[in-house]
Every structure is written in structure tokens, then in C-alpha cells.
GROMACS .gro file of C-alpha atoms in nm:
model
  314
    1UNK     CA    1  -3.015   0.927  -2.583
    2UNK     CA    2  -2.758   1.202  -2.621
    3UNK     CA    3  -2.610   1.165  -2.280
    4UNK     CA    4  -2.586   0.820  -2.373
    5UNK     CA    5  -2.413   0.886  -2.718
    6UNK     CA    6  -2.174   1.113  -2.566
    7UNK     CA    7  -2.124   0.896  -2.301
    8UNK     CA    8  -2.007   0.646  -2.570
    9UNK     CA    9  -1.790   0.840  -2.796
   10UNK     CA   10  -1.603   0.938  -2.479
   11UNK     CA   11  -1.537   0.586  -2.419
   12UNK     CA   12  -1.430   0.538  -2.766
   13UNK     CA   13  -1.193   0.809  -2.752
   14UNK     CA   14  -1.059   0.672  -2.419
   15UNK     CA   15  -0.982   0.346  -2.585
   16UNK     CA   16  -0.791   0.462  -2.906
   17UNK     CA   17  -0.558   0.744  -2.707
   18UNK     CA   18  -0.475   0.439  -2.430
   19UNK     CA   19  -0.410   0.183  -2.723
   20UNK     CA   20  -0.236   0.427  -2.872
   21UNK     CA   21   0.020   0.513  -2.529
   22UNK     CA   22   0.017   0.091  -2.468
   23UNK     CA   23   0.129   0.058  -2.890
   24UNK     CA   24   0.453   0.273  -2.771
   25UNK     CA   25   0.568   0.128  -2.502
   26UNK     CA   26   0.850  -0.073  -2.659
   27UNK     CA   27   0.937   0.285  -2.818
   28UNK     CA   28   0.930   0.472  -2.487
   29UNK     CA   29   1.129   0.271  -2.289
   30UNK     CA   30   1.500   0.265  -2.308
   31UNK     CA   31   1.639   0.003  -2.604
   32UNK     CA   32   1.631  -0.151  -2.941
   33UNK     CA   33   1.257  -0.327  -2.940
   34UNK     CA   34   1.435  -0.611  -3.154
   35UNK     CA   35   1.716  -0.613  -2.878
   36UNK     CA   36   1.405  -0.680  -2.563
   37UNK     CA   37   1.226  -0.958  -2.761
   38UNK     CA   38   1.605  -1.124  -2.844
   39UNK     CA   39   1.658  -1.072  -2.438
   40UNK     CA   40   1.277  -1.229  -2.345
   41UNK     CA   41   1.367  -1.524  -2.538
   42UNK     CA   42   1.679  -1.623  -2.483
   43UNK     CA   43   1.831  -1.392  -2.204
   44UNK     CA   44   2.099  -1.239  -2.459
   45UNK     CA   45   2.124  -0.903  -2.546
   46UNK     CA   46   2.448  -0.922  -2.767
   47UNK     CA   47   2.315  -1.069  -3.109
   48UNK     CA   48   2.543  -0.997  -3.491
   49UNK     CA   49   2.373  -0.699  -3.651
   50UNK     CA   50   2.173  -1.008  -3.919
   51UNK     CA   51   1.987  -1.154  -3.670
   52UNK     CA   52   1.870  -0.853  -3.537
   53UNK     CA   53   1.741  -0.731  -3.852
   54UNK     CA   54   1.606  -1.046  -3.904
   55UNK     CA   55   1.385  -1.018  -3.564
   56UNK     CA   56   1.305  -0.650  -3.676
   57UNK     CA   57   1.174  -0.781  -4.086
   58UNK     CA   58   0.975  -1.077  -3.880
   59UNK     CA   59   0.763  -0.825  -3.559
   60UNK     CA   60   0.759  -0.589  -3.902
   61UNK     CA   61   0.967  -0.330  -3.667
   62UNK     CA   62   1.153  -0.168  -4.027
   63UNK     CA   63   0.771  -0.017  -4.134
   64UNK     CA   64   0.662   0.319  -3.979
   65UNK     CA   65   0.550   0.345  -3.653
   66UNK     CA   66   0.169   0.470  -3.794
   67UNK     CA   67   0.184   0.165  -3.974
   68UNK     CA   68   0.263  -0.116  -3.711
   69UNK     CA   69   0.010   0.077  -3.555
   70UNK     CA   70  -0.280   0.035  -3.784
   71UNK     CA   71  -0.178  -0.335  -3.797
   72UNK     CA   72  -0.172  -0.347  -3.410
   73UNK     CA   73  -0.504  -0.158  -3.389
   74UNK     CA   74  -0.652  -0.393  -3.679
   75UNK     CA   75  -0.504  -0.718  -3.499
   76UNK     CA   76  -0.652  -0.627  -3.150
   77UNK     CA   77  -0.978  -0.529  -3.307
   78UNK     CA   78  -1.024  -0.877  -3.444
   79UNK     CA   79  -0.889  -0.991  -3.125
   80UNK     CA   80  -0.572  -1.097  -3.211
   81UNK     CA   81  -0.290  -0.972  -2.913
   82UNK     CA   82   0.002  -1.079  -3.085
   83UNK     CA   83   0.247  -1.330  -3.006
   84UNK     CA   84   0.424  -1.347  -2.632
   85UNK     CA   85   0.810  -1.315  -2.646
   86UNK     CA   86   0.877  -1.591  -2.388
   87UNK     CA   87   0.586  -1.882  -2.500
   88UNK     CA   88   0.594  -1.779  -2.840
   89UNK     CA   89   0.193  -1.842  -2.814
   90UNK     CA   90  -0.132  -1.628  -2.873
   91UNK     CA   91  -0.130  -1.370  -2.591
   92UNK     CA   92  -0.505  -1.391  -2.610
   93UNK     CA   93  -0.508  -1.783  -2.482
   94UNK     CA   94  -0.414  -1.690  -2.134
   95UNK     CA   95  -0.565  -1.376  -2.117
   96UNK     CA   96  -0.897  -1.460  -2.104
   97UNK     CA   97  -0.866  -1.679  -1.773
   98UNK     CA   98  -0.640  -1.449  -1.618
   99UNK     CA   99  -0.910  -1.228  -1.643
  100UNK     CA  100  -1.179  -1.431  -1.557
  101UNK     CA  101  -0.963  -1.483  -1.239
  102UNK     CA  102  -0.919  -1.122  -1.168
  103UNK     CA  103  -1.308  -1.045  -1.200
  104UNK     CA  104  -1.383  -1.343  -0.998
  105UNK     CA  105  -1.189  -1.193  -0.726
  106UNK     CA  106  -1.278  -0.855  -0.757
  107UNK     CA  107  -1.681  -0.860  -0.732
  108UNK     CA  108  -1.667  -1.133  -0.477
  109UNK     CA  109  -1.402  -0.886  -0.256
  110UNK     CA  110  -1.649  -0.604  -0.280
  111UNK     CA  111  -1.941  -0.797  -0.231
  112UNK     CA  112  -1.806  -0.893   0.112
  113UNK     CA  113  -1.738  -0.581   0.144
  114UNK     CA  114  -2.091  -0.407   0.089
  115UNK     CA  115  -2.220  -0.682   0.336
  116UNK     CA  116  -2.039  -0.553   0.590
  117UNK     CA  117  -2.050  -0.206   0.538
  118UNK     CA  118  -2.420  -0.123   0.510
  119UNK     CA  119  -2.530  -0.271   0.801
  120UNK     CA  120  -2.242  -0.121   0.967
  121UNK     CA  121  -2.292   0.216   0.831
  122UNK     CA  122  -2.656   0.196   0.865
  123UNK     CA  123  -2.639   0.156   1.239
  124UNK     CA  124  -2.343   0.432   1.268
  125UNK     CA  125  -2.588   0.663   1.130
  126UNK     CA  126  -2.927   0.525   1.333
  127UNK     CA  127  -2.701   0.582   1.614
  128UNK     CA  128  -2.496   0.900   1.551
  129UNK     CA  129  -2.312   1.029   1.840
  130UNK     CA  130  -2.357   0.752   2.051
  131UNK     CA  131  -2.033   0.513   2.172
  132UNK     CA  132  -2.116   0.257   1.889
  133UNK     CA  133  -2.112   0.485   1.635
  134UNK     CA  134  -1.768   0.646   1.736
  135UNK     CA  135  -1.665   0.279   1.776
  136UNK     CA  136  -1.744   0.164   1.388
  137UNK     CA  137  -1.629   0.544   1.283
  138UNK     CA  138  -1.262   0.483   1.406
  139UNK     CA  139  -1.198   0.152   1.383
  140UNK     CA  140  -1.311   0.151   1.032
  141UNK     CA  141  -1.098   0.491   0.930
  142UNK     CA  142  -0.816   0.298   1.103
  143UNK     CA  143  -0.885   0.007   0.842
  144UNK     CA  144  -0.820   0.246   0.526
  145UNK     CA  145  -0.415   0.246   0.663
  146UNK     CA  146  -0.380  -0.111   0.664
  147UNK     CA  147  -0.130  -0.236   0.362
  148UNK     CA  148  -0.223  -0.528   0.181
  149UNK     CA  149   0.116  -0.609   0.200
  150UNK     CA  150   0.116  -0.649   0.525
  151UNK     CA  151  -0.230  -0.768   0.575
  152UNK     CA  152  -0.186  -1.085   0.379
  153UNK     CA  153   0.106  -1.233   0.530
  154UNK     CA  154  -0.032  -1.219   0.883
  155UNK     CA  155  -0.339  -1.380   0.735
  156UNK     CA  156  -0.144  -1.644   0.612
  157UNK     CA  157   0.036  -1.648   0.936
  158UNK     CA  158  -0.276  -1.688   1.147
  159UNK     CA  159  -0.558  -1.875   0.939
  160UNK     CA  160  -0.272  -2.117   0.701
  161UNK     CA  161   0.048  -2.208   0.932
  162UNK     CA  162  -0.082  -2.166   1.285
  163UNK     CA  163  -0.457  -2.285   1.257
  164UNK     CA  164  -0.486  -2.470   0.949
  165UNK     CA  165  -0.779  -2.395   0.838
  166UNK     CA  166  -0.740  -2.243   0.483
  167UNK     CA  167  -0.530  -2.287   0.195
  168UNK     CA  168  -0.201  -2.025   0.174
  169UNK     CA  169  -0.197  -2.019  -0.193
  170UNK     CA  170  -0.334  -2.124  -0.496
  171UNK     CA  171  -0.706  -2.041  -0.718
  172UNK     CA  172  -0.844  -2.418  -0.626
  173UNK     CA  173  -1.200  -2.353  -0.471
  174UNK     CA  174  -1.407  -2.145  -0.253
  175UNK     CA  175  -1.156  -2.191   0.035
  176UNK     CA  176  -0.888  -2.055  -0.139
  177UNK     CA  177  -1.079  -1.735  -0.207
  178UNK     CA  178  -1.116  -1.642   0.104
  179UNK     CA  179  -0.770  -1.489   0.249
  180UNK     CA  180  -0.730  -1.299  -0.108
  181UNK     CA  181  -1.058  -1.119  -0.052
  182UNK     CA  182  -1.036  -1.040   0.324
  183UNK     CA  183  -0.713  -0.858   0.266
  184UNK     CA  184  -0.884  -0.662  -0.035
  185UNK     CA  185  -1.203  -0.613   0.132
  186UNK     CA  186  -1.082  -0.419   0.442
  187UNK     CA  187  -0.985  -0.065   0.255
  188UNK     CA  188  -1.331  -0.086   0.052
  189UNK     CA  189  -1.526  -0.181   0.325
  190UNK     CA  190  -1.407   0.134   0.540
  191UNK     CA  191  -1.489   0.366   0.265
  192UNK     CA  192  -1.837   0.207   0.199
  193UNK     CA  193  -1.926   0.240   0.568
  194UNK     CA  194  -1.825   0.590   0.584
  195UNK     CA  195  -2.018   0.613   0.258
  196UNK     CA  196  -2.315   0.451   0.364
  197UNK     CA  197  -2.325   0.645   0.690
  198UNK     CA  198  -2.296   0.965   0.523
  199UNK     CA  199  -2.573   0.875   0.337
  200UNK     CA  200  -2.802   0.769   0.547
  201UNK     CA  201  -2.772   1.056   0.783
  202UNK     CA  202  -2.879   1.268   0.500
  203UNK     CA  203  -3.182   1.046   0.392
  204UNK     CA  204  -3.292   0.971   0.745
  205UNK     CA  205  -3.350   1.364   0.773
  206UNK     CA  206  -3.523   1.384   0.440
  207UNK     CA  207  -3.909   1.477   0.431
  208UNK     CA  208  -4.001   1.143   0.285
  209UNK     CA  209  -3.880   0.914   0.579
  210UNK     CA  210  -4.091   1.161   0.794
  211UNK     CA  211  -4.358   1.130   0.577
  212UNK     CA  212  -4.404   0.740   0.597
  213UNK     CA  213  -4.337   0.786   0.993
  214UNK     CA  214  -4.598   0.985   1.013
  215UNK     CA  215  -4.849   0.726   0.794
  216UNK     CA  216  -4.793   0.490   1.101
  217UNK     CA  217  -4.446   0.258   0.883
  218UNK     CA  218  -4.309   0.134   1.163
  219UNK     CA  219  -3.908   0.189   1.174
  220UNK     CA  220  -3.757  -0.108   1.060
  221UNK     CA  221  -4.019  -0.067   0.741
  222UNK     CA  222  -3.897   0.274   0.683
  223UNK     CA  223  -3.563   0.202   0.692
  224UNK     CA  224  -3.573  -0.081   0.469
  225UNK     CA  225  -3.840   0.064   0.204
  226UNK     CA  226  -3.695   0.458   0.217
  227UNK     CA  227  -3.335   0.456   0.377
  228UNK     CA  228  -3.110   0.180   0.292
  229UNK     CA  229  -3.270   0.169  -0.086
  230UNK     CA  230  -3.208   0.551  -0.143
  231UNK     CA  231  -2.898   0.597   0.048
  232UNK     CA  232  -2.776   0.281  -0.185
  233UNK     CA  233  -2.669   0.484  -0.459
  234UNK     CA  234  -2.359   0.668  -0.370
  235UNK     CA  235  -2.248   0.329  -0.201
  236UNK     CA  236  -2.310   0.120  -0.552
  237UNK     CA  237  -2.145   0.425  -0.777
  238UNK     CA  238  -1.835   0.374  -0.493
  239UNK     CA  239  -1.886  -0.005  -0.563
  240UNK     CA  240  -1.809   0.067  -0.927
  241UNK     CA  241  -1.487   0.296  -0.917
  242UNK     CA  242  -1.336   0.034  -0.685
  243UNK     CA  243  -1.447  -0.279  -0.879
  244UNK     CA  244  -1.242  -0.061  -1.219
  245UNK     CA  245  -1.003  -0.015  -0.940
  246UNK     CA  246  -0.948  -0.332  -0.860
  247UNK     CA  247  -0.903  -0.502  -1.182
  248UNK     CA  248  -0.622  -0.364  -1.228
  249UNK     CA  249  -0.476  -0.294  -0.858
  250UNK     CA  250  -0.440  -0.622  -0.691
  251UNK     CA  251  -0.080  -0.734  -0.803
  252UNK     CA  252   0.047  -0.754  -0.484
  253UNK     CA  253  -0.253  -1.006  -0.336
  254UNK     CA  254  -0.241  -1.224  -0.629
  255UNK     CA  255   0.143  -1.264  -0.635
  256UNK     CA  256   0.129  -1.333  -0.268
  257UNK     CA  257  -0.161  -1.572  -0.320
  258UNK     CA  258   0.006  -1.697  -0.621
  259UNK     CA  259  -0.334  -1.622  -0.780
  260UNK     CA  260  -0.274  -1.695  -1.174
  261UNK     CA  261  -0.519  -1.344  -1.264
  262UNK     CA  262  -0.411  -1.062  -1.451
  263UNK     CA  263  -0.227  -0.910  -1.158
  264UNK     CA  264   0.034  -1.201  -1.158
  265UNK     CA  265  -0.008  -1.185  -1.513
  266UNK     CA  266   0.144  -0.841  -1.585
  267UNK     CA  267   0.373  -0.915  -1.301
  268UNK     CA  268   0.555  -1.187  -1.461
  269UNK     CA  269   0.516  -1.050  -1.806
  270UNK     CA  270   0.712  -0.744  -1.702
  271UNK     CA  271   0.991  -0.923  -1.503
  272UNK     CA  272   1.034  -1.143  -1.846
  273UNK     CA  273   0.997  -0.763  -2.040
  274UNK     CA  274   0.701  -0.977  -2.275
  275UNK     CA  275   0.589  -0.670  -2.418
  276UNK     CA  276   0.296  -0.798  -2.600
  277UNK     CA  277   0.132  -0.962  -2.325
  278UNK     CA  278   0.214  -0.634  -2.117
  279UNK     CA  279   0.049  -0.449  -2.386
  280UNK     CA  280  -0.233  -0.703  -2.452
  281UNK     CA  281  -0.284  -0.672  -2.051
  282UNK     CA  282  -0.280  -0.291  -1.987
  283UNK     CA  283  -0.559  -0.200  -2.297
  284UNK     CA  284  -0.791  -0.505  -2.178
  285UNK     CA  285  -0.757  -0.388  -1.773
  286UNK     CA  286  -0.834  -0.015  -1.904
  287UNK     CA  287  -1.125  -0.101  -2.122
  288UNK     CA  288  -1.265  -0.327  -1.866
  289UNK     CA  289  -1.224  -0.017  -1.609
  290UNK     CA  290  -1.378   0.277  -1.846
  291UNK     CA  291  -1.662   0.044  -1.973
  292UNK     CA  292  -1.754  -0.015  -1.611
  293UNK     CA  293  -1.719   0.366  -1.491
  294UNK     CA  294  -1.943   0.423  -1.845
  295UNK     CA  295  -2.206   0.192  -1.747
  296UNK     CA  296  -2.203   0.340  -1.402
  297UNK     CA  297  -2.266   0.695  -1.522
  298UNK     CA  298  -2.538   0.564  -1.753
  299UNK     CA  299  -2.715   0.368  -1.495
  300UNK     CA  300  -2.693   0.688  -1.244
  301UNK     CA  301  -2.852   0.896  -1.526
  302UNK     CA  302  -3.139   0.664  -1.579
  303UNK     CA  303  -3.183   0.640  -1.189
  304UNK     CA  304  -3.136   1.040  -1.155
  305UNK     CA  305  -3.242   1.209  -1.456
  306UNK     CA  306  -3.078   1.543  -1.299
  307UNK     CA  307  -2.757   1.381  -1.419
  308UNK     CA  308  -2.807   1.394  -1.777
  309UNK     CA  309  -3.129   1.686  -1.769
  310UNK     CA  310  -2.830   2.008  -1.909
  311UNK     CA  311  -2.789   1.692  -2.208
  312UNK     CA  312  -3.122   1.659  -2.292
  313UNK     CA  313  -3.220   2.023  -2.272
  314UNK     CA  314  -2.950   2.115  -2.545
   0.00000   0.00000   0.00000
């Protein structure tokens, strides 16, 4: 229970500073904040010194900074964004679907992914040092220098103009998930087979595996029952840091995809200088990412009570 308190007031802490950082970004940046929202809605910076003060009374821009903070804080607490600049319209309306979008495309990129790389990894390790295992070793290492950039335009090239066979663009159906998560599953599938082969070299020399060897479990038991299931866990905390990862880190795929999820979301939000949806995008990407690297530290300490043992014993 204490690891799990701390745990949580750490992720409470790691909320307020980042709203905090998000709240000044139309303060850190170069510019009048009155001056960017005149510019995101009509293109014109040059505005008579009344209209400008105007836009500053109406965002509440005259008050303190604490202040608009406290009202931004309060407002984002009962779920209310703020306005965007450029619609004029709840931030919150298009957030949530952009989102849904994003998460949609992130667990279903890593779960192609993980079924790939464990059996891959798995056999790398059942056959270390042999040609197959040097085979999956380099060619997936080689995989971790392969730009998405690059990768999804030569998918498009291949499986949209020359064969046909899939859609180039667009968040329609199943079929148009499909080039969007093979260029993002290539770099996490090469770490999760290195991963997972790692791992099971150390668990296949463990005293349990010879243990249930030696009660007559037959290989392919073994390796099911005892190695795959405990050499699981680095691979699924792995799974985690790259699923925070990639809720935030897929701009490029889903503005090449034209993929309408949070990536193309801040993209567009920042080439219009929106600052509320930029804001209203960056504090719900980094919540999403520290609740899920929370929940993966408290399901590792329930799994492996060595994690949080020094917790409990104070």
C-alpha cells in the first residue's frame, strides 16, 4: 500500500509541474499572447492597440499569471480545455477522438509487434549461436535504423500505387490500419526480440526449467509453462514505455497517413499556433504516458514483490 501511495503522489506531482510548463507556453515563446490568438484567427498580426486589449480583457490575459493559472488548472480539472483559436470551439470535442485514434493505433502497432518478436526471440535464444540465431540477431538490430520517414513512403509505394492492395491514407477500416502500424511496428519489434532473447537465455538456464526437465515436461511444455511466461515480463514492462512512447511520438506516420489522431492533431494545431489545443494536447499525451508507466510499476510490484519489499519494510 505505501509503494502504491507513493507511486501515486509521484504521479500527481508529475501532472501539476507539466500543467504547470504547458500553462506557459504562450509566455515562453516569443510574442504578445493577445498578438498569436489575433494571428490564429485571422492571419494579422498588426491590430490598433483597442482591439488588442480587448482580446487580452476577453482570454482574461490583464489578471496575474498565478491567477489564469488557477482558472486554467480549475477549467481542465472539470474538463474544460478552453476554446481553440482557429474553430473557436471546445478543444475537448476533438480531443477525445483524436485520442481514441492515437490509442487505437498504438496498442494494435505493438501488439503486432510482440507477435512477432517472441516467437522470434524465443527461437534466437533456443538456438543461440547457431546461423538462425545470428540471422534474426542482425537483421532485426538492422531494423532499429530504419526511419519511419522513410519506411512509410516506400510502403505506400509498394502495397498502395504499384500493387493495389491497401488504402494510402485515411482512418476508414481495418485495411487502412495496416501500413500505419507496419512502419511503427518495425523499431519495437527489434527491441522486443532482442528483449525477449535476452530473457529467455537467462530463464532457460534457471534451476526451475531444469527442474521440470528433469520431472519428465517434455520441451515444448517447459517452454510454454516456465520460459516464455517468465521471460514475459521485461518484454511487457518494454511494451509499456513504448505504448507511453508512442502516444505521443507518431506525428510523422499519422501526417503521412493523414491519420486524424493526436499526432496530426498537435501538428496542425502548431502550424495554426492554436495554443489551447496545443496545450490541451501536450497535458492529456503526458498524463496518458505517466499513468501508463505508473500502472506498469505497480503491476511489476505486485508480480515481483522485490520491487516494492525496501517500501514495505520502512
Amino acid at each position: 500500500m505505501t509503494f502504491l501511495v507513493k507511486r501515486l503522489l509521484v504521479l500527481a506531482f508529475t501532472l501539476f509541474v507539466v500543467s504547470f510548463l504547458v500553462f506557459l507556453i504562450p509566455y515562453l515563446t516569443p510574442g504578445d499572447p493577445a498578438r498569436k490568438i489575433l494571428r490564429a484567427r485571422v492571419g494579422d498580426l498588426n491590430a490598433d492597440p483597442e482591439a488588442l486589449a480587448g482580446l487580452r480583457e476577453a482570454h482574461g490575459l490583464d489578471r496575474p499569471l498565478l491567477v489564469q493559472y488557477g482558472d486554467w488548472l480549475g477549467g481542465a480539472l472539470r474538463g474544460d480545455l478552453g476554446l481553440s483559436y482557429t474553430s473557436r470551439t471546445p478543444v475537448v470535442d476533438t480531443l477525445g477522438g483524436a485520442l481514441t485514434v492515437t490509442a487505437v493505433l498504438a496498442i494494435s502497432t505493438l501488439l503486432l509487434a510482440l507477435l512477432v518478436a517472441v516467437p522470434l526471440g524465443s527461437l534466437a535464444a533456443i538456438r543461440r549461436g547457431t546461423p538462425a540465431d545470428t540471422a534474426i540477431t542482425t537483421v532485426t538490430q538492422a531494423f532499429v535504423a530504419v526511419p519511419e520517414y522513410w519506411l512509410a513512403p516506400v510502403l505506400v509505394l509498394v502495397f498502395s500505387l504499384q500493387l493495389g492492395v491497401l488504402p494510402s491514407a485515411g482512418w476508414e477500416g481495418p485495411a487502412s490500419m495496416v501500413l500505419p502500424c507496419l512502419t511503427l511496428a518495425l523499431r519495437p519489434m527489434s527491441y522486443f526480440t532482442q528483449v525477449t532473447r535476452a530473457s529467455m537465455i537467462d530463464v532457460l538456464g534457471s534451476p526451475h526449467i531444469t527442474a521440470a526437465r528433469a520431472r519428465g515436461l517434455g520441451f515444448g511444455a517447459t517452454m510454454l509453462r516456465h520460459g516464455v511466461r517468465n521471460a514475459l515480463l521485461p518484454v511487457l514492462t518494454l511494451f509499456s514505455l513504448w505504448l507511453a512512447g508512442l502516444l505521443g511520438g507518431s506525428v510523422v506516420v499519422e501526417v503521412i497517413f493523414s491519420i486524424p489522431g493526436m499526432g496530426r492533431l498537435l501538428y496542425e494545431s502548431v502550424v495554426n499556433n492554436d495554443v489551447p489545443a496545443i496545450q490541451a494536447g501536450i497535458v492529456s499525451l503526458v498524463g496518458l504516458a505517466v499513468l501508463v508507466t505508473t500502472l506498469t510499476d505497480v503491476v511489476h510490484a505486485w508480480v515481483n514483490p522485490t520491487v516494492r519489499a525496501p517500501h514495505v519494510s520502512g
